PDB file of C-alpha atoms in Angstrom:
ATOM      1  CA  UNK A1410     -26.848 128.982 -60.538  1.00 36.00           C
ATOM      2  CA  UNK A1411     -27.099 132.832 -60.841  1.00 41.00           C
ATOM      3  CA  UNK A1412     -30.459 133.539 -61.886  1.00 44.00           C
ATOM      4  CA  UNK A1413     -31.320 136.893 -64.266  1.00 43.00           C
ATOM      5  CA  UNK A1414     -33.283 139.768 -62.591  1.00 43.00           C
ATOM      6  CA  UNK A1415     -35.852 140.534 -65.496  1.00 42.00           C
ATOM      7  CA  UNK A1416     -34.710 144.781 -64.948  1.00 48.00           C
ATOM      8  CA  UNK A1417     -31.141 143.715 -66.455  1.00 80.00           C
ATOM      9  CA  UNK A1418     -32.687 143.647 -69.986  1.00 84.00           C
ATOM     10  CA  UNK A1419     -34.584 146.789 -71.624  1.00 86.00           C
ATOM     11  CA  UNK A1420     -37.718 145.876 -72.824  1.00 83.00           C
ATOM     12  CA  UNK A1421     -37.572 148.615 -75.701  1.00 85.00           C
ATOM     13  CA  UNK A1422     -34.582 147.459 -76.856  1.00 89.00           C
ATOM     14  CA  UNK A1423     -35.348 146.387 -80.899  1.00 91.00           C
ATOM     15  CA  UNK A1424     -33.245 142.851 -79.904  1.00 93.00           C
ATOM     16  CA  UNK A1425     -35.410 142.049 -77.024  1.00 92.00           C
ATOM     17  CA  UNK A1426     -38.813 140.121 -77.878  1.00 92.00           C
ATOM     18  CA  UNK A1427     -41.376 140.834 -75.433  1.00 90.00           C
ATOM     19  CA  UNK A1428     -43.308 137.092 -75.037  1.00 91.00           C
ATOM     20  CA  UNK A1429     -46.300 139.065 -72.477  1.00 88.00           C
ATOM     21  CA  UNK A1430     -49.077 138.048 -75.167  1.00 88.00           C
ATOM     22  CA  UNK A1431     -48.108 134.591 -76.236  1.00 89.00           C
ATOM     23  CA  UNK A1432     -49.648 132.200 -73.956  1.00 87.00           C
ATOM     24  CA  UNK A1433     -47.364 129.635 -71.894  1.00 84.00           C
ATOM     25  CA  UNK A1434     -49.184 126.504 -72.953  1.00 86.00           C
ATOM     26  CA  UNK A1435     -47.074 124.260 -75.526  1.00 88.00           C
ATOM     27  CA  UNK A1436     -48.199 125.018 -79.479  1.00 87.00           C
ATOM     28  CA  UNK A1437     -49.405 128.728 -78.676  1.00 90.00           C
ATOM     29  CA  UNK A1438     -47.833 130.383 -81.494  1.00 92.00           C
ATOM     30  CA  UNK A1439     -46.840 134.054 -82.556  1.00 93.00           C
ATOM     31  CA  UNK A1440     -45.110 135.363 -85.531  1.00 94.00           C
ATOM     32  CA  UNK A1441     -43.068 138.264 -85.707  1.00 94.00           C
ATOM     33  CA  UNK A1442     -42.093 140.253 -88.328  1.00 95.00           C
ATOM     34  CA  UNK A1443     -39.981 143.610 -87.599  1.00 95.00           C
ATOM     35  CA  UNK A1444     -36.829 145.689 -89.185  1.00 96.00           C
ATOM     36  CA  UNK A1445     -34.380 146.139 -86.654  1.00 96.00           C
ATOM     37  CA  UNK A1446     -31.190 148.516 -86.279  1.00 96.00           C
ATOM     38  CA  UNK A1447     -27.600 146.155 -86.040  1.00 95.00           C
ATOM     39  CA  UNK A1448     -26.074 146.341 -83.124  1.00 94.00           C
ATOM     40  CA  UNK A1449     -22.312 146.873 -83.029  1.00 93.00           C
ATOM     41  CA  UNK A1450     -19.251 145.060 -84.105  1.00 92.00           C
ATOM     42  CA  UNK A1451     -21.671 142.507 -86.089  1.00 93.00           C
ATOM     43  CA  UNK A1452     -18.939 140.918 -88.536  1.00 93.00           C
ATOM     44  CA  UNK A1453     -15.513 139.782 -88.712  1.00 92.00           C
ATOM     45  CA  UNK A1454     -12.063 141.409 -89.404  1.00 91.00           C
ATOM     46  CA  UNK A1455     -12.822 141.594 -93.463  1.00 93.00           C
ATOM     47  CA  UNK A1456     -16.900 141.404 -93.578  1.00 95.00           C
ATOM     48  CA  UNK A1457     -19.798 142.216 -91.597  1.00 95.00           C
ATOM     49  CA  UNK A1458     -22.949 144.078 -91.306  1.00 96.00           C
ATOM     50  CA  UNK A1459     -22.738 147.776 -91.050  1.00 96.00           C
ATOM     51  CA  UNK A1460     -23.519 149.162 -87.059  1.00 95.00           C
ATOM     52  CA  UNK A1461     -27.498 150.667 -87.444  1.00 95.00           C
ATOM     53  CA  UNK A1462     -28.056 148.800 -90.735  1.00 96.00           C
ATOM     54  CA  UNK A1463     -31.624 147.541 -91.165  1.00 97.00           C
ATOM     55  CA  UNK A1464     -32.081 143.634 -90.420  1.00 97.00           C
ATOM     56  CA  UNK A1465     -35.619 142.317 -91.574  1.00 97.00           C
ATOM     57  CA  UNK A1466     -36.502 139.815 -88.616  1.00 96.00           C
ATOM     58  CA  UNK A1467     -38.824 137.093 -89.298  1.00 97.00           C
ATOM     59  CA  UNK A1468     -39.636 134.894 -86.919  1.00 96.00           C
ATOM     60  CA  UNK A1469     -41.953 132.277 -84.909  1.00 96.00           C
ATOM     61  CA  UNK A1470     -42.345 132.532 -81.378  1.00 95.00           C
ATOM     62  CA  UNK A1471     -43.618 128.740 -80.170  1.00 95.00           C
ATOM     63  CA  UNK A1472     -44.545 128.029 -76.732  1.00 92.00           C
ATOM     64  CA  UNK A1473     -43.278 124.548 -75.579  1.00 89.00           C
ATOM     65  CA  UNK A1474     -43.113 123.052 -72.871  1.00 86.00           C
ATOM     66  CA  UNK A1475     -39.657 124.368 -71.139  1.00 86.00           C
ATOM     67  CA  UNK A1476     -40.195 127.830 -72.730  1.00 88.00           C
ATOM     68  CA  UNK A1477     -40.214 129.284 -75.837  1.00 92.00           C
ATOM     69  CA  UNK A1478     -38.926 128.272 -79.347  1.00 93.00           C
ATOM     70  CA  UNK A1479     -37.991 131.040 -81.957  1.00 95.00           C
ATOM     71  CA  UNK A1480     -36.665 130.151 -85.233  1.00 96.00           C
ATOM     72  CA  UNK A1481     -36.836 131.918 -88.235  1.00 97.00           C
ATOM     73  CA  UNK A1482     -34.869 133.792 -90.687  1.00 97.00           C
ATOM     74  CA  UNK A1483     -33.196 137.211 -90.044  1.00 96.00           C
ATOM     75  CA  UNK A1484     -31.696 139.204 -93.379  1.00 97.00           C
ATOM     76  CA  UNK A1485     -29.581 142.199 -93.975  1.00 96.00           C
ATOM     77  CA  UNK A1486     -26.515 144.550 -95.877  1.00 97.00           C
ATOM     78  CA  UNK A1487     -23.437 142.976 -95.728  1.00 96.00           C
ATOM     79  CA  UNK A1488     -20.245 145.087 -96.331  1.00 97.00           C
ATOM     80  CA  UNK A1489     -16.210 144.743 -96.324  1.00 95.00           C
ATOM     81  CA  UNK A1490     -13.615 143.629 -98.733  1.00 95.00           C
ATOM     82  CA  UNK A1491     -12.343 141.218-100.536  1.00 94.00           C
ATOM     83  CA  UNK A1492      -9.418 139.358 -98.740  1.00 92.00           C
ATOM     84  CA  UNK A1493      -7.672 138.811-102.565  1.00 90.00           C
ATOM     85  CA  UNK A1494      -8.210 141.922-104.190  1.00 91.00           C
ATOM     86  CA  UNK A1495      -9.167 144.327-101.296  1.00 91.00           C
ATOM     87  CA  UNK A1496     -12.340 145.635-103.227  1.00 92.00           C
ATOM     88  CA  UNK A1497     -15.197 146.361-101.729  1.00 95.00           C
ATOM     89  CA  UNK A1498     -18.058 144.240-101.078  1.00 95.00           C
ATOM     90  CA  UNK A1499     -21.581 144.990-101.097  1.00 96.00           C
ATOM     91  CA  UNK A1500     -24.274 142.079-101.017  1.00 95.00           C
ATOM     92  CA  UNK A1501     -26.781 141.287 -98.467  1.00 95.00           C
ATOM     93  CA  UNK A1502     -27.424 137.828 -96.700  1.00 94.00           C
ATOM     94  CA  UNK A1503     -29.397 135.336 -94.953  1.00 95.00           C
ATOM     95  CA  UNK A1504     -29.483 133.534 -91.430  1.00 95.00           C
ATOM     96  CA  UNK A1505     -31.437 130.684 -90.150  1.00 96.00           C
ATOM     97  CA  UNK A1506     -31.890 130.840 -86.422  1.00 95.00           C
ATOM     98  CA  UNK A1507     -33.488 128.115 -83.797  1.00 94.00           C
ATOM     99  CA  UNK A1508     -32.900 129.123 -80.496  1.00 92.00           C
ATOM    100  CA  UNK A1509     -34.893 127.514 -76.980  1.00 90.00           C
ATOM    101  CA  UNK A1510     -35.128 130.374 -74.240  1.00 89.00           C
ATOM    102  CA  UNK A1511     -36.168 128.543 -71.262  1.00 86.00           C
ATOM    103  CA  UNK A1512     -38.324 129.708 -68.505  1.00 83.00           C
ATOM    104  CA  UNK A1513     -37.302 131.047 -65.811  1.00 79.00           C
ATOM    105  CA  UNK A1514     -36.896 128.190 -62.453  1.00 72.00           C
ATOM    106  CA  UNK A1515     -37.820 125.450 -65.232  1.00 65.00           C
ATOM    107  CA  UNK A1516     -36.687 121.779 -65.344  1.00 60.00           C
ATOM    108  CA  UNK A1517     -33.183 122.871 -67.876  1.00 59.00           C
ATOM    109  CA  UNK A1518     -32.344 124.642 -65.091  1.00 53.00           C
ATOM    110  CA  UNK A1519     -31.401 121.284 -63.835  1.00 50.00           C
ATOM    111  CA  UNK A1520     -30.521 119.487 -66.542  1.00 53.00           C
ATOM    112  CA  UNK A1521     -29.053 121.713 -69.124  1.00 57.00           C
ATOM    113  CA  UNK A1522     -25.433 124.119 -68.424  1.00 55.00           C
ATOM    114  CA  UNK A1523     -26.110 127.627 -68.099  1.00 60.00           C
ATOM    115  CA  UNK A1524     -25.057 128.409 -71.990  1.00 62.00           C
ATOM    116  CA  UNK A1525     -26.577 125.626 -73.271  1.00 61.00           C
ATOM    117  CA  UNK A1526     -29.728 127.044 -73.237  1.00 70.00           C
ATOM    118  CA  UNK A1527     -31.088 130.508 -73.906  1.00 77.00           C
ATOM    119  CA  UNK A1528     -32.564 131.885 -70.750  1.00 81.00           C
ATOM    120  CA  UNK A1529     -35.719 134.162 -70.303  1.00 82.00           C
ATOM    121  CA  UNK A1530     -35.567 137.121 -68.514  1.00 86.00           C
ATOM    122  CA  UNK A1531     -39.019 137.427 -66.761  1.00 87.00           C
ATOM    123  CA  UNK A1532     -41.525 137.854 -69.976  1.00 89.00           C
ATOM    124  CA  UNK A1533     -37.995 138.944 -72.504  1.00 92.00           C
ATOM    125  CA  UNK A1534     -35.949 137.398 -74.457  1.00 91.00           C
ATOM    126  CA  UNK A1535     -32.492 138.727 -76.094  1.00 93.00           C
ATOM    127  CA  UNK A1536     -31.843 137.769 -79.307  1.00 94.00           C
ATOM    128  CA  UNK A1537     -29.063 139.361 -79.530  1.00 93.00           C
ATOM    129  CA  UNK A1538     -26.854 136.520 -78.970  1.00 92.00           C
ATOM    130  CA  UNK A1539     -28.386 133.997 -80.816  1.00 92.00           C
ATOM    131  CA  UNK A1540     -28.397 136.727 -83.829  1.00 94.00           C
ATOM    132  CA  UNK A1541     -24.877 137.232 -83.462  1.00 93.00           C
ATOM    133  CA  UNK A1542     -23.377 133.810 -83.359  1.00 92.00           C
ATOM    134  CA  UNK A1543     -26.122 132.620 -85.904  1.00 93.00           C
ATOM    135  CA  UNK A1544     -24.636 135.588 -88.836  1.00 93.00           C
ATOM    136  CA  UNK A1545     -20.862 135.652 -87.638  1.00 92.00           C
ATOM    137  CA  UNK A1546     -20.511 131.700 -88.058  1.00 93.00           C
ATOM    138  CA  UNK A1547     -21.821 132.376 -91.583  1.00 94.00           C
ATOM    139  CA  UNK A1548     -19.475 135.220 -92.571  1.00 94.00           C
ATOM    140  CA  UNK A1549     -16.414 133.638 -94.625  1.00 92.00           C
ATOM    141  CA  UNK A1550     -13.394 134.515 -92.741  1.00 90.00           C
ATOM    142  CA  UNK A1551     -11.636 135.294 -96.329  1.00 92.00           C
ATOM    143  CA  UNK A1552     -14.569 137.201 -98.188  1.00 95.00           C
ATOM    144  CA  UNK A1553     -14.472 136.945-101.991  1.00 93.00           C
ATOM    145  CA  UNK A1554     -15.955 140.072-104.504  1.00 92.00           C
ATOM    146  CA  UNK A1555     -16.438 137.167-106.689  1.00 91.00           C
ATOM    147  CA  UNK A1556     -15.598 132.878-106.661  1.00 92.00           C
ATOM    148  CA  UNK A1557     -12.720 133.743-109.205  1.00 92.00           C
ATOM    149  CA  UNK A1558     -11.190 137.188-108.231  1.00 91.00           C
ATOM    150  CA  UNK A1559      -7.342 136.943-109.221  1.00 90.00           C
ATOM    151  CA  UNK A1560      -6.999 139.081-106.561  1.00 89.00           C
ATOM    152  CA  UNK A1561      -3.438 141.864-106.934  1.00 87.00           C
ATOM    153  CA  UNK A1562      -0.120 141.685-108.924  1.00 86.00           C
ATOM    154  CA  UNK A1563       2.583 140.499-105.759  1.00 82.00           C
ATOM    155  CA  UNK A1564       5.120 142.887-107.577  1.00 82.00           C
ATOM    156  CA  UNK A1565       3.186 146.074-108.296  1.00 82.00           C
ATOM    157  CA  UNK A1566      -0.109 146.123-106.279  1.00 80.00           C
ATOM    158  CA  UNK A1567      -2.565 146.636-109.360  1.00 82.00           C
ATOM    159  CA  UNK A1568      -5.675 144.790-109.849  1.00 84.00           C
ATOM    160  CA  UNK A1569      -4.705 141.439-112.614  1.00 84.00           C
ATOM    161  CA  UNK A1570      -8.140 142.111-113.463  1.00 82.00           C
ATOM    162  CA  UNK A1571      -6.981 145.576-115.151  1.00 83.00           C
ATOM    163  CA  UNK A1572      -3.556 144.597-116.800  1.00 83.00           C
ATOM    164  CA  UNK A1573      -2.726 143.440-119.849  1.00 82.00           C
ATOM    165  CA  UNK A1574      -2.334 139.427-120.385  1.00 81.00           C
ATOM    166  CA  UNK A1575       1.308 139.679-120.694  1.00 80.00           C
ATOM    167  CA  UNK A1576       1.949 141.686-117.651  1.00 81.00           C
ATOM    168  CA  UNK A1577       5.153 140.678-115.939  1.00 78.00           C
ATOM    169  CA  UNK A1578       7.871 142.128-113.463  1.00 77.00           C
ATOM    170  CA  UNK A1579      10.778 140.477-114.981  1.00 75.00           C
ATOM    171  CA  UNK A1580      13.662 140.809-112.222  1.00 72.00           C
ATOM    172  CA  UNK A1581      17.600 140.000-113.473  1.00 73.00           C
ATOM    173  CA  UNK A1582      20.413 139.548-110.488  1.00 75.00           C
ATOM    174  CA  UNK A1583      22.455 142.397-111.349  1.00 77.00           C
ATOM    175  CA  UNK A1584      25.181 139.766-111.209  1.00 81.00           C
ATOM    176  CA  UNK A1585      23.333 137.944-114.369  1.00 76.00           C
ATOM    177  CA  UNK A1586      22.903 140.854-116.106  1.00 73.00           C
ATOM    178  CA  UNK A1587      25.559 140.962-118.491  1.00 76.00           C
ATOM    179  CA  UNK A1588      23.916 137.066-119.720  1.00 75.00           C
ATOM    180  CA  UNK A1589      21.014 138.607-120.851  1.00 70.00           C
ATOM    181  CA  UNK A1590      22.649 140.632-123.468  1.00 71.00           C
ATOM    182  CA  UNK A1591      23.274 137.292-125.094  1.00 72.00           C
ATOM    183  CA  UNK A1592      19.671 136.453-125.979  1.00 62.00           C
ATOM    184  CA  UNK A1593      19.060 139.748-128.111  1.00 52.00           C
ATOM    185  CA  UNK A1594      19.618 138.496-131.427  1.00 57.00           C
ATOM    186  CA  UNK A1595      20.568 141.745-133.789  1.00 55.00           C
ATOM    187  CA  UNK A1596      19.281 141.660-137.631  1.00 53.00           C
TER     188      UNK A1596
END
């Protein structure tokens, strides 16, 4: 099993939590509260959170037994557009993460798979993953501005929102044209 050197992450890295202080006995607890820059291509195709955009972290770092637990909540800007009516999106939202980062040459080395288990580097860990998968699961794939967005006239593009109620795009077959003539009634 390849093992992680603890110089492949960067300690000063606003992802990485540095667990020096929190003792290695199971229950020794530390909470941690910070505002951190998003990393890259955090989103989907339609929606995601906007590269350097502030996340508000807040989490508990628990010591158990096989390493250390952190769950807590991480918040943030969403932005993108909506998949029916292509306007944009702006609204912010809310992750719950629970994540184990095991110890380095503990017993889930054995018994767990590699990615099963978050792995500590030394004294770091990198949330980055666990962030990531935690807020892309949550991002709807087909983002709405709103639950009943009508979303764009097929014919001419515009927004139904901003045409009348009896817009229409009435299309006769040249071929049936002359029939039409026959429902004007003259007075």
């Amino acid at each position: 099993m390849p093992k992680h050197s603890p110089s492949t992450l960067n300690p000063r890295s606003p992802l990485v939590l540095d667990t020096r202080d929190l003792p290695r006995r199971p229950g020794a607890l530390r909470e941690v509260r910070r505002v951190v820059p998003a990393p890259a291509d955090l989103g989907v195709e339609l929606i995601g959170v906007p590269e350097g955009a502030d996340l508000d972290l807040d989490l508990r770092l628990q010591s158990v037994s096989e390493g250390v637990l952190v769950s807590g909540t991480i918040t943030g800007p969403v932005r993108g557009e909506c998949g029916r009516c292509l306007r944009e999106i702006n609204d912010s939202m809310g992750v719950t993460i629970q994540e184990l980062y095991a110890y380095e040459d503990s017993t889930t080395d054995a018994t767990t798979d590699e990615d099963e288990v978050g792995r500590m580097q030394g004294d770091l860990i990198d949330l980055e993953p666990a962030l990531r998968d935690a807020l892309v699961l949550t991002l709807p794939t087909n983002p709405l501005c709103r639950e009943d967005c009508p979303g764009l006239c097929p014919e001419c593009g515009a927004h139904w929102d901003d045409l009348p109620a009896d817009h229409s795009h009435q299309q006769i077959d040249p071929r049936w044209a002359g029939l039409s003539q026959l429902t004007v009634t003259e007075e």
